[in-house]
């Protein structure tokens, strides 16, 4: 047997091979880890450090100094911050039923064996691949005051009794207007998730219910809805997290206005950090945002476990 | 031959009343959902912003009498006031480099985590999964300070390097690589193939489905990025098309004609890919969920 011959060299070659393999593994692993360290871990840790200092975006002659928890105190006692948080919650409460409800409706419809279902599915997914910036261009013309399509539709349907409404400029309507365009842009993703969930429900259940004489509505409530329990939890979670990060639409269309009615946490953070250049202060906001997102995910993980 | 038998010949069966209701609702929903996009394309072919706004309130929003490409001609240049040719090329360049680099480094890292022999792989993997929870939004401010300090601001590297490596894509590759039977890896090792060789000639060809998923998800993500490039680009040099289009807003007059043309310009590459790889798009989005 070969292991009898020259055991020392054999060990050495083995060691050399192991060494070479180790270096190779390191070489393949490092690019990703180094990039993640520099551009994810370091900024994340920096945000904790910055939040305790008065760091500015453009450095001043005087270096930034440690100021303890002052940033957090200021953020939490600023009515504008609470306003932005409340707006995000309002946005979430409005967008959740509209976006998820519409996603479920379309998913159920394209899950039927109807003619042209693939064409319908492709068309209904189109908004989801459109950039939010483009969506803003389109919808701001749809919302035109006083002669945009939505206003003509409103006036036509009510025989001129209602409207015209300055959708994006009216403090009562600006948030619902953002909700509608956001739901239109994003529902396709939830639709696909629901579709995957629907396809996991055994068709035999539906056949059995049909034999028992259950109508379409009963089948939906007693088979489809319970079968989608886990999907619901997941969809609600991702929609909520997305909603808490609301920024692009607000930044382009309303700048948080009118009267701060559409200001959001991320918009507030970018405003204080980028426009007012108070990076320390903005970092405190970003940590609060992180804690909120983390809390939502943890709650979801619990619910997912309970649902399965 | 009656109409219904003719239809049946083309794969139609007699539809129940419920199915007809469903089909009609689906048609109406699809028209309503797609109409904003149709309005966009039609508007981009109208002569000027006055015509666009005048037609918006009526069905004329869906029709253009004498289509013109003037709006496109106005923006498709590489210098001047509206260098959208440049912005488009910038976006394509940023997307291609990020996706190519991302595919390579994420899959390599995932491969070592799945089949390497070094110690601490499990720890690295769980740290990566934990990192996945950090939202981009909550690191952009310190990242901006960092990028400024590294002298990368207003360039391409600041838009490419931060998003190449990603815990979620490493994890997608890892999950896929783990499913490959152990025997294949062992057999290749016995033949004296190095780890990189096993990765390159066995795992890369096998992993085309995951490659496609990551390409689509990362590609869409990069193409539509707004917040970060907005923070990091100050000049036209590396500005992507998304930030440039947002620049139409916030001026005294919004030039809807050129804004619409620029939007269509940004949409077309995505649409072309979508037409060819529809199934992949849907599967990618659904697959990312399970991951």
XYZ file of C-alpha atoms in Angstrom:
599
model
C 0.000 0.000 0.000
C 1.205 3.464 -0.777
C 0.799 4.800 2.764
C 3.619 2.548 3.871
C 6.110 4.300 1.633
C 7.708 7.602 2.630
C 5.116 8.745 5.157
C 6.837 12.087 5.862
C 6.813 13.372 2.265
C 3.264 12.231 1.932
C 2.270 14.256 4.959
C 4.123 17.259 3.622
C 2.471 17.064 0.203
C -0.874 16.713 1.902
C -0.135 19.774 3.975
C 0.981 21.671 0.900
C -2.175 20.706 -0.940
C -4.291 21.685 2.065
C -2.471 24.987 2.226
C -3.012 25.621 -1.460
C -6.671 24.717 -1.137
C -7.060 27.025 1.815
C -5.540 29.920 -0.098
C -7.779 29.185 -3.046
C -10.893 29.108 -0.869
C -9.867 32.355 0.739
C -9.301 33.900 -2.675
C -12.783 32.930 -3.813
C -14.479 34.023 -0.621
C -12.694 37.304 -0.013
C -13.972 39.547 -2.843
C -17.536 39.260 -1.576
C -16.619 39.487 2.100
C -14.331 42.497 1.620
C -16.966 44.405 -0.357
C -19.644 43.563 2.204
C -17.340 44.636 5.010
C -16.498 47.988 3.421
C -19.888 48.907 2.013
C -22.332 47.269 4.419
C -20.808 46.429 7.790
C -18.614 49.520 8.145
C -21.391 51.993 7.215
C -23.760 50.169 9.529
C -21.325 50.433 12.436
C -20.505 54.014 11.454
C -24.172 54.934 11.698
C -24.093 53.974 15.384
C -20.952 56.044 15.950
C -22.188 59.035 13.918
C -25.495 59.015 15.771
C -23.557 59.866 18.939
C -21.629 62.749 17.326
C -22.351 65.996 15.514
C -20.757 64.692 12.257
C -21.458 66.829 9.170
C -21.574 65.775 5.532
C -18.964 68.333 4.499
C -16.305 68.327 7.238
C -15.827 71.530 9.205
C -12.440 72.817 10.388
C -13.377 71.620 13.870
C -13.605 67.821 13.990
C -16.907 66.218 14.959
C -17.289 65.632 18.672
C -19.066 63.109 20.847
C -22.396 64.438 22.077
C -23.921 61.347 23.685
C -27.588 60.694 23.066
C -28.426 64.290 22.165
C -29.306 63.383 18.551
C -31.815 60.798 19.694
C -33.292 63.251 22.201
C -33.678 65.865 19.471
C -35.177 63.427 16.959
C -37.665 62.052 19.461
C -38.730 65.518 20.591
C -39.124 66.866 17.047
C -42.808 67.007 16.052
C -41.729 66.756 12.378
C -40.205 63.342 13.040
C -43.377 62.057 14.692
C -45.364 63.561 11.840
C -43.247 61.646 9.309
C -43.668 58.422 11.283
C -47.401 58.937 11.533
C -47.575 59.607 7.779
C -45.750 56.358 7.052
C -48.183 54.492 9.292
C -51.121 56.167 7.529
C -49.593 55.248 4.165
C -49.110 51.636 5.302
C -52.670 51.322 6.591
C -54.036 52.586 3.268
C -51.691 50.782 0.905
C -51.905 47.374 2.616
C -55.559 46.566 1.886
C -55.521 48.178 -1.576
C -52.283 46.668 -2.845
C -52.636 43.223 -1.266
C -56.358 43.011 -2.017
C -55.826 43.868 -5.660
C -52.877 41.469 -5.866
C -55.010 38.664 -4.446
C -57.904 39.443 -6.791
C -55.726 39.407 -9.904
C -53.836 36.316 -8.723
C -57.089 34.393 -8.219
C -58.311 35.446 -11.675
C -55.175 34.496 -13.584
C -54.983 31.232 -11.654
C -58.209 30.101 -13.379
C -57.842 28.142 -16.571
C -59.143 30.994 -18.695
C -58.200 31.695 -22.301
C -55.256 34.118 -22.708
C -54.247 33.735 -19.070
C -50.549 34.009 -19.910
C -51.150 37.216 -21.825
C -53.120 38.650 -18.900
C -50.410 37.648 -16.480
C -47.724 39.353 -18.562
C -49.757 42.536 -18.906
C -50.633 42.683 -15.213
C -46.980 42.322 -14.258
C -45.872 45.269 -16.421
C -46.148 47.977 -13.729
C -43.959 45.924 -11.393
C -41.011 46.167 -13.769
C -41.508 49.906 -14.341
C -39.179 52.205 -12.481
C -40.815 54.360 -9.802
C -39.342 57.412 -11.515
C -41.250 56.620 -14.715
C -44.367 55.895 -12.684
C -44.067 59.368 -11.184
C -43.867 60.962 -14.652
C -46.988 59.108 -15.809
C -49.085 59.596 -12.700
C -48.288 63.235 -12.213
C -49.874 63.843 -15.621
C -52.812 61.602 -14.706
C -53.234 63.706 -11.539
C -52.989 67.032 -13.444
C -55.101 69.785 -11.975
C -57.665 70.729 -13.178
C -57.784 68.904 -16.529
C -56.028 65.562 -15.987
C -57.657 62.229 -16.865
C -58.519 61.421 -13.270
C -60.320 64.710 -12.834
C -62.246 64.264 -16.108
C -63.193 60.786 -14.995
C -64.308 62.050 -11.600
C -66.351 64.868 -13.101
C -67.803 62.628 -15.778
C -68.895 59.978 -13.278
C -70.474 62.521 -10.913
C -71.940 64.697 -13.700
C -69.711 67.590 -12.684
C -70.814 67.595 -9.053
C -67.439 66.570 -7.631
C -63.994 67.916 -8.290
C -61.768 68.882 -9.870
C -59.281 67.905 -7.159
C -55.648 68.999 -6.955
C -54.647 65.431 -6.066
C -51.012 65.982 -5.200
C -51.393 69.533 -3.886
C -54.388 69.056 -1.606
C -53.471 68.183 1.968
C -56.362 65.736 2.264
C -55.746 63.965 -1.047
C -51.958 63.978 -1.444
C -51.386 60.836 0.629
C -54.212 58.804 -0.955
C -52.864 59.875 -4.365
C -49.419 58.538 -3.457
C -51.036 55.362 -2.148
C -52.814 54.727 -5.435
C -49.768 55.173 -7.655
C -47.587 53.125 -5.304
C -50.092 50.287 -5.206
C -50.329 50.333 -9.001
C -46.570 50.136 -9.357
C -45.908 47.436 -6.781
C -48.894 45.052 -6.671
C -47.478 42.794 -9.410
C -44.893 41.399 -7.034
C -47.509 40.472 -4.441
C -49.628 39.036 -7.257
C -46.831 36.637 -8.212
C -46.353 35.664 -4.569
C -50.073 34.968 -4.190
C -50.071 33.031 -7.449
C -47.314 30.786 -6.122
C -49.334 30.340 -2.921
C -52.493 29.470 -4.859
C -50.681 26.849 -6.880
C -49.696 25.121 -3.654
C -53.327 24.494 -2.730
C -54.357 21.013 -3.802
C -56.928 21.053 -6.643
C -58.570 17.999 -5.102
C -59.893 20.196 -2.300
C -61.774 22.296 -4.854
C -63.117 19.222 -6.664
C -64.366 17.751 -3.405
C -66.036 21.044 -2.458
C -67.721 21.236 -5.866
C -69.136 17.751 -5.392
C -70.444 18.868 -2.004
C -72.203 21.726 -3.787
C -70.089 24.627 -2.521
C -70.367 27.729 -4.730
C -67.415 29.817 -5.920
C -67.674 32.243 -3.018
C -67.761 29.474 -0.433
C -64.809 27.749 -2.079
C -62.866 31.014 -1.889
C -63.597 31.593 1.799
C -63.223 28.040 3.037
C -60.414 26.685 0.854
C -58.478 29.513 -0.770
C -58.226 31.923 2.153
C -57.127 29.359 4.796
C -54.740 27.809 2.264
C -53.030 31.172 1.817
C -52.461 31.829 5.518
C -48.680 31.807 5.322
C -48.669 33.735 2.066
C -50.824 36.439 3.672
C -48.357 36.870 6.523
C -45.453 37.099 4.115
C -47.175 39.507 1.731
C -48.300 41.787 4.552
C -44.789 41.844 5.959
C -42.992 42.765 2.729
C -45.627 45.362 1.900
C -45.269 46.902 5.358
C -41.484 47.044 5.174
C -41.646 48.551 1.684
C -44.132 51.109 2.934
C -41.900 52.147 5.829
C -39.102 52.879 3.348
C -41.343 55.154 1.245
C -39.149 57.797 -0.376
C -38.856 58.070 -4.183
C -42.455 59.074 -4.913
C -42.415 61.635 -2.111
C -39.055 63.044 -3.131
C -40.110 63.500 -6.758
C -43.767 64.455 -6.508
C -44.516 66.228 -3.232
C -41.249 66.912 -1.375
C -43.139 65.922 1.756
C -45.770 68.600 1.196
C -48.352 70.029 1.327
C -47.804 71.121 4.957
C -45.701 68.024 5.678
C -48.668 65.763 5.009
C -46.594 63.352 2.900
C -43.277 63.628 4.734
C -41.885 60.143 5.490
C -39.191 58.789 7.820
C -36.698 58.205 4.991
C -37.503 61.584 3.443
C -37.026 63.230 6.835
C -33.710 61.389 7.243
C -32.411 62.386 3.796
C -33.536 65.953 4.355
C -31.646 66.292 7.629
C -28.580 64.379 6.442
C -28.223 65.498 2.838
C -29.966 68.860 2.539
C -29.146 70.143 6.035
C -25.922 68.060 6.071
C -26.465 66.884 9.677
C -25.148 63.339 9.219
C -25.031 62.640 12.953
C -28.663 63.567 13.348
C -29.679 61.602 10.218
C -27.795 58.552 11.502
C -29.904 58.628 14.660
C -33.016 58.602 12.441
C -31.593 55.726 10.388
C -31.048 53.656 13.523
C -34.629 54.274 14.595
C -35.744 53.186 11.104
C -33.613 50.060 11.381
C -35.134 49.184 14.757
C -38.644 49.582 13.328
C -37.881 47.366 10.315
C -36.246 44.796 12.581
C -39.246 44.764 14.907
C -41.645 44.236 12.006
C -39.551 41.326 10.692
C -39.360 39.685 14.106
C -43.114 39.927 14.565
C -43.544 38.411 11.106
C -41.184 35.545 11.858
C -43.267 34.717 14.925
C -46.486 34.847 12.918
C -45.026 32.697 10.137
C -44.082 30.048 12.673
C -47.569 30.130 14.152
C -49.168 29.913 10.716
C -47.248 26.836 9.614
C -69.719 25.790 -38.816
C -71.112 27.786 -35.958
C -68.998 30.373 -34.151
C -68.695 28.310 -30.986
C -67.415 25.192 -32.752
C -64.957 27.371 -34.634
C -63.712 28.763 -31.345
C -63.457 25.264 -29.940
C -61.252 24.335 -32.840
C -58.781 26.965 -31.635
C -58.552 25.456 -28.179
C -61.537 27.216 -26.669
C -63.980 25.290 -24.682
C -67.447 26.359 -23.752
C -67.048 28.724 -20.805
C -69.300 28.563 -17.785
C -71.138 31.698 -16.716
C -68.670 32.175 -13.837
C -65.759 31.929 -16.245
C -67.272 34.512 -18.565
C -67.671 36.906 -15.630
C -64.066 36.248 -14.665
C -62.806 36.748 -18.205
C -64.661 40.035 -18.602
C -63.423 41.370 -15.254
C -59.891 40.323 -16.087
C -60.090 42.141 -19.422
C -61.335 45.334 -17.784
C -58.692 45.146 -15.051
C -55.923 44.564 -17.592
C -57.033 47.549 -19.687
C -57.199 49.836 -16.645
C -53.816 48.651 -15.360
C -52.003 48.981 -18.683
C -53.605 52.239 -19.853
C -51.191 54.565 -17.979
C -48.323 52.928 -19.876
C -50.140 53.348 -23.188
C -50.791 57.004 -22.396
C -47.066 57.395 -21.712
C -45.978 55.953 -25.056
C -48.628 57.882 -26.993
C -47.776 61.151 -25.230
C -44.093 60.758 -26.052
C -45.012 60.901 -29.752
C -46.967 64.181 -29.495
C -45.455 67.420 -30.805
C -45.141 69.404 -27.564
C -46.115 69.640 -23.915
C -49.172 71.784 -24.654
C -50.614 69.107 -26.915
C -49.966 66.493 -24.244
C -51.707 68.441 -21.492
C -54.595 69.500 -23.730
C -55.323 65.883 -24.694
C -54.915 64.459 -21.212
C -58.482 64.984 -20.060
C -60.112 63.062 -22.901
C -59.845 59.870 -24.897
C -57.386 61.740 -27.106
C -54.799 60.800 -24.478
C -54.796 57.388 -26.187
C -54.353 58.736 -29.689
C -51.874 60.832 -31.603
C -52.772 62.265 -35.030
C -49.358 62.839 -36.519
C -46.745 61.014 -34.452
C -43.327 62.626 -34.332
C -39.996 61.475 -32.998
C -38.899 65.052 -32.280
C -39.024 64.554 -28.506
C -36.662 61.643 -28.827
C -34.387 63.597 -31.152
C -34.232 66.368 -28.576
C -33.000 64.114 -25.771
C -30.880 61.560 -27.604
C -27.554 63.343 -27.440
C -24.360 62.994 -25.492
C -23.930 66.645 -24.590
C -26.044 69.744 -24.433
C -28.921 70.409 -22.069
C -30.569 66.979 -22.175
C -27.838 64.355 -22.744
C -30.071 61.327 -22.268
C -27.909 59.270 -24.587
C -25.170 59.674 -22.042
C -27.457 58.932 -19.063
C -28.704 55.789 -20.771
C -25.183 54.573 -21.510
C -24.225 55.342 -17.893
C -27.123 53.235 -16.608
C -26.294 50.361 -18.948
C -22.630 50.463 -17.944
C -23.450 50.506 -14.221
C -25.910 47.645 -14.644
C -23.614 45.440 -16.729
C -20.576 45.830 -14.482
C -22.551 45.323 -11.270
C -24.373 42.256 -12.567
C -21.273 40.638 -14.093
C -19.203 41.262 -10.993
C -22.077 40.314 -8.720
C -22.662 36.978 -10.459
C -18.996 36.075 -10.160
C -18.180 37.107 -6.602
C -21.485 36.058 -5.018
C -21.416 32.614 -6.620
C -17.733 32.084 -5.759
C -18.335 32.978 -2.129
C -21.440 30.778 -2.000
C -19.514 27.888 -3.498
C -16.807 28.055 -0.829
C -19.460 28.291 1.879
C -21.255 25.264 0.468
C -18.361 22.984 -0.508
C -15.124 24.454 0.845
C -13.198 22.903 3.715
C -12.062 25.923 5.674
C -13.320 26.292 9.200
C -15.841 28.963 10.179
C -18.016 28.617 7.089
C -21.162 28.110 9.153
C -20.405 31.237 11.180
C -19.841 33.315 8.041
C -23.101 32.054 6.596
C -25.149 32.975 9.645
C -23.525 36.412 9.827
C -24.463 36.936 6.157
C -28.061 35.945 6.843
C -28.164 38.401 9.735
C -26.747 41.182 7.527
C -29.600 40.642 5.097
C -31.947 42.459 7.477
C -30.104 45.808 7.171
C -32.100 48.000 4.791
C -30.223 50.066 2.214
C -32.024 53.154 3.458
C -30.516 52.913 6.912
C -26.896 52.862 5.730
C -26.936 55.447 2.923
C -25.972 58.456 5.071
C -22.790 56.945 6.606
C -22.056 55.280 3.266
C -22.126 58.693 1.618
C -19.599 60.038 4.147
C -17.430 56.966 3.576
C -17.576 57.229 -0.214
C -16.681 60.927 -0.026
C -13.705 60.109 2.198
C -12.550 57.408 -0.224
C -12.693 59.989 -3.022
C -15.242 57.949 -4.960
C -18.082 60.454 -5.083
C -19.588 61.510 -8.403
C -18.055 58.539 -10.178
C -19.052 55.113 -11.391
C -17.276 53.068 -8.728
C -19.459 54.553 -5.989
C -22.531 53.284 -7.824
C -21.114 49.861 -8.667
C -18.947 48.551 -5.827
C -21.424 48.918 -2.929
C -24.088 46.736 -4.577
C -22.036 43.952 -6.189
C -21.832 41.667 -3.170
C -25.115 40.930 -1.473
C -26.089 38.492 1.289
C -29.348 37.570 -0.431
C -27.665 36.536 -3.692
C -24.912 34.652 -1.896
C -27.669 32.818 -0.068
C -29.592 32.045 -3.297
C -26.442 30.550 -4.829
C -25.630 28.712 -1.588
C -29.052 27.062 -1.481
C -28.684 25.902 -5.063
C -25.098 24.643 -4.688
C -26.028 22.680 -1.567
C -28.494 20.611 -3.598
C -25.767 19.288 -5.889
C -25.021 15.656 -4.894
C -21.923 15.227 -2.781
C -20.625 12.454 -5.052
C -20.062 14.865 -7.922
C -17.822 17.075 -5.810
C -15.965 14.110 -4.264
C -15.391 12.468 -7.631
C -13.955 15.680 -9.061
C -11.727 16.045 -5.995
C -10.434 12.477 -6.383
C -9.507 13.345 -9.959
C -7.310 16.070 -8.505
C -9.418 19.002 -9.689
C -8.791 22.154 -7.713
C -11.691 23.817 -5.956
C -11.803 26.687 -8.421
C -11.824 24.206 -11.272
C -14.767 22.312 -9.738
C -16.567 25.617 -9.346
C -15.818 26.860 -12.824
C -16.379 23.745 -14.907
C -19.073 21.950 -12.925
C -21.015 24.382 -10.765
C -21.132 27.435 -13.023
C -22.702 25.546 -15.957
C -25.131 23.847 -13.556
C -26.235 27.065 -11.946
C -27.591 28.865 -15.016
C -31.114 29.052 -13.517
C -29.831 30.848 -10.407
C -27.595 33.011 -12.563
C -30.689 34.054 -14.514
C -32.604 34.814 -11.321
C -29.797 36.901 -9.863
C -29.287 38.692 -13.185
C -32.939 39.668 -13.346
C -33.354 40.679 -9.695
C -30.056 42.565 -9.429
C -30.521 44.013 -12.924
C -33.996 45.408 -12.208
C -32.774 46.676 -8.857
C -29.791 48.496 -10.381
C -31.778 49.898 -13.310
C -34.399 51.375 -10.996
C -32.083 52.612 -8.220
C -32.854 56.192 -7.328
C -32.004 57.195 -3.758
C -28.317 56.255 -3.808
C -27.364 57.626 -7.265
C -29.295 60.791 -6.388
C -27.085 61.253 -3.322
C -23.827 60.349 -5.001
C -23.932 62.006 -8.442
C -23.467 65.737 -8.741
C -22.650 66.078 -12.443
C -23.697 64.499 -15.734
C -20.511 62.422 -15.783
C -21.892 59.297 -14.078
C -25.556 60.259 -13.620
C -27.941 57.382 -14.407
C -31.150 57.890 -16.359
C -33.435 57.470 -13.312
C -31.945 60.481 -11.535
C -31.905 62.450 -14.775
C -35.625 61.875 -15.354
C -36.426 62.974 -11.807
C -34.629 66.204 -12.750
C -37.565 67.149 -14.974
C -39.553 67.788 -11.810
C -38.904 70.643 -9.454
C -38.551 73.189 -12.254
C -40.978 75.991 -13.021
C -42.278 74.228 -16.110
C -42.175 70.510 -16.542
C -41.439 69.630 -20.161
C -43.759 66.664 -20.379
C -42.863 65.906 -23.984
C -39.186 65.265 -23.284
C -39.934 63.745 -19.865
C -42.268 61.226 -21.526
C -39.742 60.401 -24.244
C -37.002 59.922 -21.641
C -39.300 57.630 -19.619
C -40.030 55.480 -22.658
C -36.297 55.385 -23.359
C -35.704 54.069 -19.850
C -38.529 51.547 -20.138
C -37.613 50.033 -23.511
C -34.552 47.961 -22.510
C -36.476 46.425 -19.602
C -39.452 45.686 -21.849
C -37.308 43.984 -24.469
C -35.770 41.718 -21.841
C -39.177 41.104 -20.325
C -40.632 40.045 -23.678
C -37.914 37.469 -24.196
C -37.541 36.193 -20.634
C -41.050 36.581 -19.197
C -41.164 33.189 -17.543
C -37.788 33.864 -15.963
C -38.975 37.198 -14.603
C -41.976 35.667 -12.860
C -39.997 32.701 -11.547
C -37.254 34.982 -10.261
C -39.620 37.125 -8.273
C -41.509 34.124 -6.939
C -38.261 32.233 -6.264
C -36.709 35.096 -4.331
C -39.620 34.756 -1.953
C -38.883 31.186 -1.044
C -35.227 32.035 -0.444
